[in-house]
CSV table of N, CA and C in Angstrom, one decimal:
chain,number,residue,atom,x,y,z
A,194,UNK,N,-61.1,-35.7,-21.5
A,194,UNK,CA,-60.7,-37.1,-21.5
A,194,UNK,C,-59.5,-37.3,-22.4
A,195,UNK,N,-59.4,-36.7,-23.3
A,195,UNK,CA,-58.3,-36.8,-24.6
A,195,UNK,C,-56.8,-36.3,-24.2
A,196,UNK,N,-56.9,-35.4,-23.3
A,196,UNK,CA,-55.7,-34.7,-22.4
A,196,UNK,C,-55.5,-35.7,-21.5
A,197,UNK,N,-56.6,-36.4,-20.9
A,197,UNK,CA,-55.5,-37.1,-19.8
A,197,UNK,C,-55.2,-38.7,-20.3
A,198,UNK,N,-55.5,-38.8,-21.6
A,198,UNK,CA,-55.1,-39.9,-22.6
A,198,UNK,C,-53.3,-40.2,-23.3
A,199,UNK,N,-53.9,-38.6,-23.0
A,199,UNK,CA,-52.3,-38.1,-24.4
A,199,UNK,C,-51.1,-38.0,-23.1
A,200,UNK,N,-51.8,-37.1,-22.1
A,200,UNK,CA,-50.9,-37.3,-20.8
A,200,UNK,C,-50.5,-38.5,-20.4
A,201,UNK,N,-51.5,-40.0,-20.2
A,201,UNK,CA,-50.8,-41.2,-19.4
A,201,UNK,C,-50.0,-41.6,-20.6
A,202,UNK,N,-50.6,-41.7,-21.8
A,202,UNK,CA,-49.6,-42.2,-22.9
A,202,UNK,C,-47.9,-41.9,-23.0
A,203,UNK,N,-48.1,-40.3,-22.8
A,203,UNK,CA,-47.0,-39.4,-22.6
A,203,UNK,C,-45.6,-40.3,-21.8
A,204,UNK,N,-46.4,-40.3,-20.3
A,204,UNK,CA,-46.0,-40.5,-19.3
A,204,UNK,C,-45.2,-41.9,-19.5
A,205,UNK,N,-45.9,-42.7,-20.3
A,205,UNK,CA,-45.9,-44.3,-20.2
A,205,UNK,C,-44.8,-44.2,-21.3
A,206,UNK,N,-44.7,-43.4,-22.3
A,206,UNK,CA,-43.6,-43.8,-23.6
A,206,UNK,C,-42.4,-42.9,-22.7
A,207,UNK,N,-42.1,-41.4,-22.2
A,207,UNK,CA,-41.1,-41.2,-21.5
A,207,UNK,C,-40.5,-42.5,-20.2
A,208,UNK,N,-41.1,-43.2,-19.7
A,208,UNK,CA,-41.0,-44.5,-18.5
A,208,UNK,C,-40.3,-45.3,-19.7
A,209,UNK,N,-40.8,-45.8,-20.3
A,209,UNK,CA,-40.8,-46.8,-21.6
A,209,UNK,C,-39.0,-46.5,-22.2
A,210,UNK,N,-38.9,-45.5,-22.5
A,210,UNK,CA,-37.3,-44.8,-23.5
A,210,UNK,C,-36.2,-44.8,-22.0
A,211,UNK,N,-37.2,-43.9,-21.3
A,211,UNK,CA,-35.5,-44.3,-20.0
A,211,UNK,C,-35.6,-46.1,-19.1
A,212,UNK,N,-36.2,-46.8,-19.5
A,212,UNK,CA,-36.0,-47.5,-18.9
A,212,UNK,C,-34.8,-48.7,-19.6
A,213,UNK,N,-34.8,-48.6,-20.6
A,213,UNK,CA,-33.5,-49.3,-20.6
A,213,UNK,C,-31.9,-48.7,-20.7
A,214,UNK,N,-32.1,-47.3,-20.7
A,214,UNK,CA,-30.8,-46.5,-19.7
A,214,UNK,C,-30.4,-46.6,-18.8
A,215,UNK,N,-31.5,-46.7,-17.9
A,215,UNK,CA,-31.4,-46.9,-16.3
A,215,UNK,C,-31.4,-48.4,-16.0
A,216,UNK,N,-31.8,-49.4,-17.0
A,216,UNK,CA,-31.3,-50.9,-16.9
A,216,UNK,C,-30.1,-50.9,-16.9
A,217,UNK,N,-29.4,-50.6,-18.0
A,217,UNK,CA,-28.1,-50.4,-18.7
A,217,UNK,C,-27.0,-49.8,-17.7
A,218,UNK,N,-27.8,-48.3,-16.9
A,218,UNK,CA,-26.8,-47.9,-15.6
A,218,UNK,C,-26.6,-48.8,-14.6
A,219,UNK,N,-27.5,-49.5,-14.2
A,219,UNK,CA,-27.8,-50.6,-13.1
A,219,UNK,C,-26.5,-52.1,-13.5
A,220,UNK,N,-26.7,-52.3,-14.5
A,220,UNK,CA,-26.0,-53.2,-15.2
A,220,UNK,C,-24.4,-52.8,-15.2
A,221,UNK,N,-23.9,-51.8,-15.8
A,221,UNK,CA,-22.6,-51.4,-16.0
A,221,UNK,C,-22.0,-51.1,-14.6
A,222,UNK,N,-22.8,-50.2,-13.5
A,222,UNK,CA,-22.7,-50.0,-12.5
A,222,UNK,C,-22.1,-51.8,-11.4
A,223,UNK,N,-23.1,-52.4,-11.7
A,223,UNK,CA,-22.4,-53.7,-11.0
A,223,UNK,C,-21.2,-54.6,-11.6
A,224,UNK,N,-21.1,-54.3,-13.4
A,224,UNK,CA,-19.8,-54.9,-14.1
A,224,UNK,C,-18.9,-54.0,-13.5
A,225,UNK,N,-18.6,-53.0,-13.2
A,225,UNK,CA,-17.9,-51.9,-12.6
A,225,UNK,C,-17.5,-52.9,-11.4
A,226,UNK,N,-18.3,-53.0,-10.4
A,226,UNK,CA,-17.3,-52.8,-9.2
A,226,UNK,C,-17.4,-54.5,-9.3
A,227,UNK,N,-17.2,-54.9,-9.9
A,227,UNK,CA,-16.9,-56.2,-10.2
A,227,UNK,C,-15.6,-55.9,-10.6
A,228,UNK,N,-15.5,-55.7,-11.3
A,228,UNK,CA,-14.1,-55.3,-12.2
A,228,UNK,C,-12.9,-54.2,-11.6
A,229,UNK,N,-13.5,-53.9,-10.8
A,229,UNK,CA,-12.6,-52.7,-9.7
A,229,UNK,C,-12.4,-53.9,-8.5
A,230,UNK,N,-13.1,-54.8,-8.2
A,230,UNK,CA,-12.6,-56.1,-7.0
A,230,UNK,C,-11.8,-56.9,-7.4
A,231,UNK,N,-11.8,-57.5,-9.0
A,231,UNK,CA,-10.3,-58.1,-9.5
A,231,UNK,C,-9.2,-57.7,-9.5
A,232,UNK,N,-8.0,-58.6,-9.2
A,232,UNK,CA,-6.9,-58.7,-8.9
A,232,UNK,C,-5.9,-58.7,-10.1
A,233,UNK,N,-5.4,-58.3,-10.9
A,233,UNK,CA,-4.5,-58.7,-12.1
A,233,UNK,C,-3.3,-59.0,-11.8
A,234,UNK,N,-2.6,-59.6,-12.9
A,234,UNK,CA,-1.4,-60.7,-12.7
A,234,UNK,C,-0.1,-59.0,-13.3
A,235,UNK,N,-0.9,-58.2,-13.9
A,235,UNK,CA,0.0,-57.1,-14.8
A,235,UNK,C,-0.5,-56.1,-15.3
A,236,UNK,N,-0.2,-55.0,-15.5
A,236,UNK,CA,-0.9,-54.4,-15.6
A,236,UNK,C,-1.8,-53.7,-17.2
A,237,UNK,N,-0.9,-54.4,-18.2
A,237,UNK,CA,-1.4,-54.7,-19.7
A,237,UNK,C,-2.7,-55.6,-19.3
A,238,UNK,N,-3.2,-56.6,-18.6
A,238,UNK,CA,-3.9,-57.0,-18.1
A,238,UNK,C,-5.1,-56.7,-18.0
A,239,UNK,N,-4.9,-55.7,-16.9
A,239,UNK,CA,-5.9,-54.7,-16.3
A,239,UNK,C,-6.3,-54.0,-17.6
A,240,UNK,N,-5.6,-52.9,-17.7
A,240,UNK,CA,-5.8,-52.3,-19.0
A,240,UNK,C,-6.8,-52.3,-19.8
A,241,UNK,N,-6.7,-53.9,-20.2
A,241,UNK,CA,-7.4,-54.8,-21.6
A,241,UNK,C,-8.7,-55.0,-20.6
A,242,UNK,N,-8.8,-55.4,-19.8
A,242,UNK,CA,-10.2,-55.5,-19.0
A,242,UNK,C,-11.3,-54.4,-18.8
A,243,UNK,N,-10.4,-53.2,-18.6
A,243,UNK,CA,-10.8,-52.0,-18.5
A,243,UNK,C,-11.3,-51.5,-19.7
A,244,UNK,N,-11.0,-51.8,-20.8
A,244,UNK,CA,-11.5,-51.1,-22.2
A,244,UNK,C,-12.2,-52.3,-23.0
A,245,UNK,N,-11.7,-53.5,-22.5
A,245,UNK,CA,-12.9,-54.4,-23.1
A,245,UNK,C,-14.4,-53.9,-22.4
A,246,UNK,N,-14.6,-53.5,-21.0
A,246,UNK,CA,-15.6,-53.5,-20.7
A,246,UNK,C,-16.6,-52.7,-21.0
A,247,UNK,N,-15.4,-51.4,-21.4
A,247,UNK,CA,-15.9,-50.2,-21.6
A,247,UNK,C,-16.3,-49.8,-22.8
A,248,UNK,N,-16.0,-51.0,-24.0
A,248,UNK,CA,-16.3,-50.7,-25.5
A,248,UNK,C,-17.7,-51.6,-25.0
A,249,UNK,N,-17.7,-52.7,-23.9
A,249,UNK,CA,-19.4,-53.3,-24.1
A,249,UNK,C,-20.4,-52.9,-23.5
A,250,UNK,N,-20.3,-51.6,-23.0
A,250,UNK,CA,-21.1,-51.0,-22.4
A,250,UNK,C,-22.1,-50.2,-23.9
A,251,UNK,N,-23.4,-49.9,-23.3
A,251,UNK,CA,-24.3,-49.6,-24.7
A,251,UNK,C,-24.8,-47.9,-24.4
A,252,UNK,N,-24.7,-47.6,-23.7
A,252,UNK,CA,-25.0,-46.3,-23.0
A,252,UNK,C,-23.8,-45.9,-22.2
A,253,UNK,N,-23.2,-46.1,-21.9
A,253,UNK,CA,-22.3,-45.7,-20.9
A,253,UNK,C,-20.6,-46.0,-21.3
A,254,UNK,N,-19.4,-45.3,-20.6
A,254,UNK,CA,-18.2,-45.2,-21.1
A,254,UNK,C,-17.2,-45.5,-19.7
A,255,UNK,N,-16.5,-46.0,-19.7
A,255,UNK,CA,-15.4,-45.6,-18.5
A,255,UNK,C,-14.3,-44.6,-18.8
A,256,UNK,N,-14.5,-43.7,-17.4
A,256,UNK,CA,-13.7,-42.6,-17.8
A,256,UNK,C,-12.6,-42.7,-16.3
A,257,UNK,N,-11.4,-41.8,-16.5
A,257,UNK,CA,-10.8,-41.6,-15.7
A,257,UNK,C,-10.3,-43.2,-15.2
A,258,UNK,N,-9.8,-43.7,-15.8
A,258,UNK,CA,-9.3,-45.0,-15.6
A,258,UNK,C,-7.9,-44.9,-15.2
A,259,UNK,N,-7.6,-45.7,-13.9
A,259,UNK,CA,-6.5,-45.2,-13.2
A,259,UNK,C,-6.1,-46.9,-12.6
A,260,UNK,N,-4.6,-47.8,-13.1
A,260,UNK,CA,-4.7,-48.9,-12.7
A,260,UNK,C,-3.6,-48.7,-11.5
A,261,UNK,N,-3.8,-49.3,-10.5
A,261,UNK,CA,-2.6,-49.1,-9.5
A,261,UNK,C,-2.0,-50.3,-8.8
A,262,UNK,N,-1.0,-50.5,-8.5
A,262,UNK,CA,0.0,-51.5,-8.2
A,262,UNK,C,-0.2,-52.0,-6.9
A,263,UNK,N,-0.7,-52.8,-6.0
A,263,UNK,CA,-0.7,-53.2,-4.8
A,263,UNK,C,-0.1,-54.4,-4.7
A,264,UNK,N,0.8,-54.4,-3.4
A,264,UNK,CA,1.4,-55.4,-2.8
A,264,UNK,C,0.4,-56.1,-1.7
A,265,UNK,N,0.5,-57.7,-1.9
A,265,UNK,CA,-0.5,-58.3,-1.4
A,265,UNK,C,0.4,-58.9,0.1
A,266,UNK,N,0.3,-59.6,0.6
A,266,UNK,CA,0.9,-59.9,2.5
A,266,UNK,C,1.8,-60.8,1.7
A,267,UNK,N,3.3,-60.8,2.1
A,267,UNK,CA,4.6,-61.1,2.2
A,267,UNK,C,3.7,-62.8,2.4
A,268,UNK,N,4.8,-63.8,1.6
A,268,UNK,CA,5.0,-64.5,2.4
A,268,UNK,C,6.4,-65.6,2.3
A,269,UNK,N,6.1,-66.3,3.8
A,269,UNK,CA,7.5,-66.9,4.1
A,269,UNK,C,8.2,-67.7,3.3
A,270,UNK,N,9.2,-67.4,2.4
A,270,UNK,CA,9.6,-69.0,2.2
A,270,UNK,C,9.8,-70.4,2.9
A,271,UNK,N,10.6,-70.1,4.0
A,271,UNK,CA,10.4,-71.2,4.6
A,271,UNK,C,10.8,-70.9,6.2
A,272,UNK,N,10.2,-72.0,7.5
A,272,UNK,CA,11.3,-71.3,8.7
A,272,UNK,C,12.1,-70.6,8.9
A,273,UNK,N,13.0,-71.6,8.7
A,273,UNK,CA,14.9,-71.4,8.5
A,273,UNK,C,15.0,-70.2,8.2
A,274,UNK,N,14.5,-70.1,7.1
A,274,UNK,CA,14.8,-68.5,5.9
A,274,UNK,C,13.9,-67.6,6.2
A,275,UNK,N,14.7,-66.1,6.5
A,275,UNK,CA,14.0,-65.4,7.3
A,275,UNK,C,13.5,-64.2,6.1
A,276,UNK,N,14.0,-64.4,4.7
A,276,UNK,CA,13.3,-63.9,3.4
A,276,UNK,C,12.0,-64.1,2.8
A,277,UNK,N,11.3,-63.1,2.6
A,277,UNK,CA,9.6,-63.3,2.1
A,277,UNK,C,9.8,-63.0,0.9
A,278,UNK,N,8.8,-63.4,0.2
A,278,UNK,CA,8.6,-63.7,-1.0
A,278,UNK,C,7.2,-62.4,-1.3
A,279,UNK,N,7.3,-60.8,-1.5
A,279,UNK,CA,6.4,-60.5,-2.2
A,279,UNK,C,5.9,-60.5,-3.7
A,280,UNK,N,4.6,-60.6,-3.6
A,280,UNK,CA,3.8,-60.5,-4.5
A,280,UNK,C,2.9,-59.2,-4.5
A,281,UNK,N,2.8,-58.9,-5.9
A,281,UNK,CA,2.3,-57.6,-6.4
A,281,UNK,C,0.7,-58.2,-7.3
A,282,UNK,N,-0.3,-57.1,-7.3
A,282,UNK,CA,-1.1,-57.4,-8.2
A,282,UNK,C,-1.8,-56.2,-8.5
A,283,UNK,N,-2.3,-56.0,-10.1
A,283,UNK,CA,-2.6,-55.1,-10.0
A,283,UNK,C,-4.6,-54.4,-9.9
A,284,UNK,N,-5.1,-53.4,-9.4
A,284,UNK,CA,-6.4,-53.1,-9.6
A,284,UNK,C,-6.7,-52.1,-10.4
A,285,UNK,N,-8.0,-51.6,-10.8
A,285,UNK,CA,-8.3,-50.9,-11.7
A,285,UNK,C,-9.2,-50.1,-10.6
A,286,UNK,N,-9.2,-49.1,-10.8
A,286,UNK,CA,-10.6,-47.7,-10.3
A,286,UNK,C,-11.1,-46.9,-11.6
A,287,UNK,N,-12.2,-46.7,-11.9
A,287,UNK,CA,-13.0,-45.7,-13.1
A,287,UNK,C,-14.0,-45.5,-12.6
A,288,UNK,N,-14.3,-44.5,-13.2
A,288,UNK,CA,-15.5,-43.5,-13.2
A,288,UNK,C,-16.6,-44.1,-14.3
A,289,UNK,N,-17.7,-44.0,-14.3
A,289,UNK,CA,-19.2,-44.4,-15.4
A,289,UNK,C,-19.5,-43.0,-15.5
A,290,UNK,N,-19.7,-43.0,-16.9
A,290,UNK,CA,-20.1,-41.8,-17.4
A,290,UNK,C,-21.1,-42.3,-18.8
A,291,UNK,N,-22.5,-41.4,-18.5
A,291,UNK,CA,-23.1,-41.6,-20.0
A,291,UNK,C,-22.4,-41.7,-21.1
A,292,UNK,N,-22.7,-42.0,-21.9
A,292,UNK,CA,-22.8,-41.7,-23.6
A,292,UNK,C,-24.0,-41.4,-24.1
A,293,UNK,N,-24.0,-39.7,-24.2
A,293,UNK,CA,-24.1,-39.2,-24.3
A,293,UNK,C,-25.1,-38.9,-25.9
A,294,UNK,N,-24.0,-39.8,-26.9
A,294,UNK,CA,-24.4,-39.8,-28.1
A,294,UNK,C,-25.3,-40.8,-28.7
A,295,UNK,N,-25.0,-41.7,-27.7
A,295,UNK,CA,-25.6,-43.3,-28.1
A,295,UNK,C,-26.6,-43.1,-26.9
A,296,UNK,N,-27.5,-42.4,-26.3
A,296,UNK,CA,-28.6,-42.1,-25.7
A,296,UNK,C,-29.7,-41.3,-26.6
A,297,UNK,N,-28.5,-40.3,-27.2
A,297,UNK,CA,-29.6,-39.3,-28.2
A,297,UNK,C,-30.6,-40.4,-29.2
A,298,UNK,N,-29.1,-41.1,-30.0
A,298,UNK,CA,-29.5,-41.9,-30.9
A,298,UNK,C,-30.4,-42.9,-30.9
A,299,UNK,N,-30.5,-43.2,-29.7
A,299,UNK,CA,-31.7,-44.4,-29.0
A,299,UNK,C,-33.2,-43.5,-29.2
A,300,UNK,N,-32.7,-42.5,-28.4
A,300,UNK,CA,-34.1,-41.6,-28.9
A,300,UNK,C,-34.5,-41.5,-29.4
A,301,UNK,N,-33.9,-41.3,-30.3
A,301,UNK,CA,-34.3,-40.5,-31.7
A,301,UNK,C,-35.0,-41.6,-32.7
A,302,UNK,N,-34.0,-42.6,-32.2
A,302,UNK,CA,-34.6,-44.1,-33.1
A,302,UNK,C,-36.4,-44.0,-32.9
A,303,UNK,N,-36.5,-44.2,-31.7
A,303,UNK,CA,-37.6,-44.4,-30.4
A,303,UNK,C,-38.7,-43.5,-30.6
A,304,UNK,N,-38.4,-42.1,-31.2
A,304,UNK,CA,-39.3,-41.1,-31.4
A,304,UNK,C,-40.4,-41.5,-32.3
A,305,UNK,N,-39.8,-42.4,-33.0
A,305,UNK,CA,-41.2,-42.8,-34.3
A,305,UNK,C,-42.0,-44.1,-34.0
A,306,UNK,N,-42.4,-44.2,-32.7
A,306,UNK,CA,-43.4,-44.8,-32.2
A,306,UNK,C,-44.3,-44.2,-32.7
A,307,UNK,N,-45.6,-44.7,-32.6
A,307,UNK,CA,-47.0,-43.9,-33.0
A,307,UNK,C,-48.1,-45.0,-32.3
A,308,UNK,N,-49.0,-44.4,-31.5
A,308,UNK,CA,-50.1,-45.6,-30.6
A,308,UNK,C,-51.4,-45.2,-31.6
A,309,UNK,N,-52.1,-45.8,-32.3
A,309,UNK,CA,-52.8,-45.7,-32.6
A,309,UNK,C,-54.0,-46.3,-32.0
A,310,UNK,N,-55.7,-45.7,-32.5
A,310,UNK,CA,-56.8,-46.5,-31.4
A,310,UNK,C,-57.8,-46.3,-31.9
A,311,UNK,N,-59.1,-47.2,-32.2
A,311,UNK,CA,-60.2,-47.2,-32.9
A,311,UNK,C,-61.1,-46.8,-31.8
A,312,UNK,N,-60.6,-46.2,-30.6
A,312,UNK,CA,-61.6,-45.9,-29.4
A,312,UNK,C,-61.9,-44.2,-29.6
A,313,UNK,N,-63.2,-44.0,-29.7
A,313,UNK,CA,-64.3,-42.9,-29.8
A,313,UNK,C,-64.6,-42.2,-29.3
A,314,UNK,N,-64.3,-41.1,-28.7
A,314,UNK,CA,-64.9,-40.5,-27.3
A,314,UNK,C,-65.4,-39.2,-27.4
């Protein structure tokens, strides 16, 4: 009985420590392609968006951060004038990657739980 105590307990504090990693992936994962669907005016911009996000991430980093220039649909100035007016904007693409360090550290914090129990068996 004491084995399959120490086992669900086990089970329940490993569920308990990844679960707000896997919150945290779930979360950055959707600020991600949020942030990969905006449009920027420049590309200092972008940049700043891309590393603000990625210093607020608590487990995780953006890596391979790559901003690229797209031209958005021409448009007309006027009838008459057979000259269009492009416009440029720019997007961001990155990669999510653990941290690596700030996971251990969570751990490690986390390791000094202790369940204690006046139950007798």
């Amino acid at each position: 009985m004491k084995a399959m105590l120490v086992k669900h307990y086990t089970l329940f504090w490993l569920n308990f420590c990844l679960s707000p990693v896997n919150q945290a992936q779930t979360n950055a994962h959707q600020k991600l392609t949020k942030l990969c669907n905006e449009e920027f005016a420049c590309h200092r911009n972008a940049k700043k968006a891309a590393l603000h996000l990625s210093e607020q991430l608590k487990y995780h980093r953006l890596t391979e951060i790559k901003i690229s220039k797209k031209q958005l649909k021409p448009q007309i100035k006027s009838k008459n004038n057979s000259q269009t007016d492009w416009k440029y904007c720019y997007q961001i693409s990155a990669q999510l990657k653990q941290d690596e360090e700030a996971i251990e550290l969570e751990n490690r914090t986390s390791d000094k739980f202790i369940l204690a129990t006046n139950i007798i068996h």
